CSV table of C-alpha atoms in Angstrom, one decimal:
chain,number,residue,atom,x,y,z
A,1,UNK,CA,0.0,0.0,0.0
A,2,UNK,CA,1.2,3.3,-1.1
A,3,UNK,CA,0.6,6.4,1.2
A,4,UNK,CA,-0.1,9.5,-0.3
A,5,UNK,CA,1.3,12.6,0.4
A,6,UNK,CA,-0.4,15.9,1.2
A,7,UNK,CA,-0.6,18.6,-1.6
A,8,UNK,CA,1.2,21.2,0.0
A,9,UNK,CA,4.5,19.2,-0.1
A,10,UNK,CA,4.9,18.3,4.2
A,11,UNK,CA,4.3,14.8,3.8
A,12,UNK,CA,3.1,12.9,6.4
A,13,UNK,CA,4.2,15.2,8.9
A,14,UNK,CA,1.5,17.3,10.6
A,15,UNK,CA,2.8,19.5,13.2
A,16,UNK,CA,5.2,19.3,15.0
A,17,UNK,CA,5.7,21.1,18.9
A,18,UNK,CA,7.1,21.6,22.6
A,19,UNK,CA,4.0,20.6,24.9
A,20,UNK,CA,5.1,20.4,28.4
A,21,UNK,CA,8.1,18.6,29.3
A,22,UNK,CA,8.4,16.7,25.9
A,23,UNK,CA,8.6,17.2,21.8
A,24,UNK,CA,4.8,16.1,19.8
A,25,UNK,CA,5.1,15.0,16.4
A,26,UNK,CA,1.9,14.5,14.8
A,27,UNK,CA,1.6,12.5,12.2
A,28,UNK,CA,-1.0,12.3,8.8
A,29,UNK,CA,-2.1,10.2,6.3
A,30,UNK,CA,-0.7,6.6,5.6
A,31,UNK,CA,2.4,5.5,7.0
A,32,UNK,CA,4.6,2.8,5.2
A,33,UNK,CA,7.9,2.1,3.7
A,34,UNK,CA,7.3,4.6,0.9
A,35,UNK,CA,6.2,7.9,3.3
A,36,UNK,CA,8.2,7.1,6.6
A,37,UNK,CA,11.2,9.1,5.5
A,38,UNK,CA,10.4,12.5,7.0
A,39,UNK,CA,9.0,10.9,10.1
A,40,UNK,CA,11.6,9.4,10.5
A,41,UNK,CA,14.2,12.3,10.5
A,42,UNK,CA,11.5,14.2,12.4
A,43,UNK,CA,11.0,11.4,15.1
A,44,UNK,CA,14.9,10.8,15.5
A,45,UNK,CA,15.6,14.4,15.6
A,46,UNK,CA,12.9,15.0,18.4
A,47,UNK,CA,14.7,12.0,20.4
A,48,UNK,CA,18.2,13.4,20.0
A,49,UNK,CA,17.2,17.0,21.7
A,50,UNK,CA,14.0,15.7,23.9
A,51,UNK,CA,14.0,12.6,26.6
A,52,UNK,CA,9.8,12.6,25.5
A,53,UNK,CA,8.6,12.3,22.2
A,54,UNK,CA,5.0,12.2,21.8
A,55,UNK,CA,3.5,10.9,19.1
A,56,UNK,CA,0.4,12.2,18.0
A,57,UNK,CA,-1.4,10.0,15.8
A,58,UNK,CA,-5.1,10.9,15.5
A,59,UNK,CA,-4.3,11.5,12.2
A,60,UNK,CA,-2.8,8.2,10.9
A,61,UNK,CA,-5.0,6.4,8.7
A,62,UNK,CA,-3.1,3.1,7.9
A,63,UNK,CA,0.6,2.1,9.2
A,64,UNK,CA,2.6,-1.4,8.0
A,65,UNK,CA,5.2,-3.0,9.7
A,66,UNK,CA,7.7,-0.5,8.8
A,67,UNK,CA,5.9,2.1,10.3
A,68,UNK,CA,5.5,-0.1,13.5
A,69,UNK,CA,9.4,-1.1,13.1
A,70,UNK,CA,10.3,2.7,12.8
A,71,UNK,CA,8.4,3.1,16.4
A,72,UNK,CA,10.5,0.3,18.3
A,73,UNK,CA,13.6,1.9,17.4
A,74,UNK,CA,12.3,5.2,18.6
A,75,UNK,CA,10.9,3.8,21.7
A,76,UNK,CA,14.8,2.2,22.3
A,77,UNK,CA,15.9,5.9,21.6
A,78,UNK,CA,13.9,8.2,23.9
A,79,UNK,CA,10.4,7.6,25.7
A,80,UNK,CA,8.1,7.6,23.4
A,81,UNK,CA,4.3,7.7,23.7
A,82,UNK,CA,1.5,7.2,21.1
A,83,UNK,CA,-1.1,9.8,21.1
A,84,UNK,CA,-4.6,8.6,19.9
A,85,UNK,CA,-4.0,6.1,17.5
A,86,UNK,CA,-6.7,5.1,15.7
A,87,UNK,CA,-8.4,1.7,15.3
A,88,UNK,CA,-6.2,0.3,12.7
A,89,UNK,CA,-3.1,1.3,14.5
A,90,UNK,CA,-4.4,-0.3,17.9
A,91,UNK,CA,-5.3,-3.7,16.0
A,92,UNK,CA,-2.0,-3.6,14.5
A,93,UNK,CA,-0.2,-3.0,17.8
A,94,UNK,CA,-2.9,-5.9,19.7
A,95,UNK,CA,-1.9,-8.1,17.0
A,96,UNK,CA,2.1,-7.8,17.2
A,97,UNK,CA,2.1,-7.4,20.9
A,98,UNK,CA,3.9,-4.2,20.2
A,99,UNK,CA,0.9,-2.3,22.7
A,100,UNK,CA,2.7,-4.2,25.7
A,101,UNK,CA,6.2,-2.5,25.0
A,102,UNK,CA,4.5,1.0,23.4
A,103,UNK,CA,3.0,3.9,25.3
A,104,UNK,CA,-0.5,4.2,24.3
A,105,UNK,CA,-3.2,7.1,25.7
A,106,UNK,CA,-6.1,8.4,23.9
A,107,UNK,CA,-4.8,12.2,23.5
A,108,UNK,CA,-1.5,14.5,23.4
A,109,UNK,CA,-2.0,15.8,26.9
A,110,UNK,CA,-3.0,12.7,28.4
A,111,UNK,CA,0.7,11.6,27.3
A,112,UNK,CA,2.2,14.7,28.2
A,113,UNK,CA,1.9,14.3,31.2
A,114,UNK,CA,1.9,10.2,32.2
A,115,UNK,CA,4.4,9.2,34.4
């Protein structure tokens, strides 16, 4: 499955912020081995300078296994939390196991401020 990409040219890539103590990303559209580049730079960038990235996918219509790939190696990085993810995203995470080892809440602020 191809993603496709927004018309003004930002990819998959929403928004992207200081909220509290941590760095949100926020997140668009399909995410899979053909749009995860700039999520990717913007995700590891966020976990160089930040020790909480955020997530925010209440956008996210569809990620793969390389967009759930690209969020283990993020959540090895830096803490990482999911924001909102959507019902695709939480079958795919129930069905890998991956929403045992991920951060999961139903909003940004919610997982701002989790301990």
């Amino acid at each position: 499955m191809t993603g496709a990409r927004d018309t003004n040219g930002e990819g998959v890539i929403k928004d992207s912020y200081l909220a509290g103590a941590g760095w949100v990303v926020a997140a668009h559209g399909e995410l899979d081995q053909d749009t995860l580049g700039p999520l990717e730079e913007a995700l590891a960038s966020a976990a160089d300078q930040h020790r909480l990235v955020v997530l925010d996918a209440g956008s996210v219509t569809f990620g793969d296994s390389s967009f759930l790939n690209l969020l283990l190696r993020v959540h090895h990085l830096t803490t990482l939390r999911i924001a909102a993810p959507g019902d695709q995203l939480r079958r795919l995470f129930a069905l890998t196991g991956a929403d045992t080892v991920l951060s999961l809440h139903p909003n940004v602020e919610d997982a701002v401020r989790a301990s």
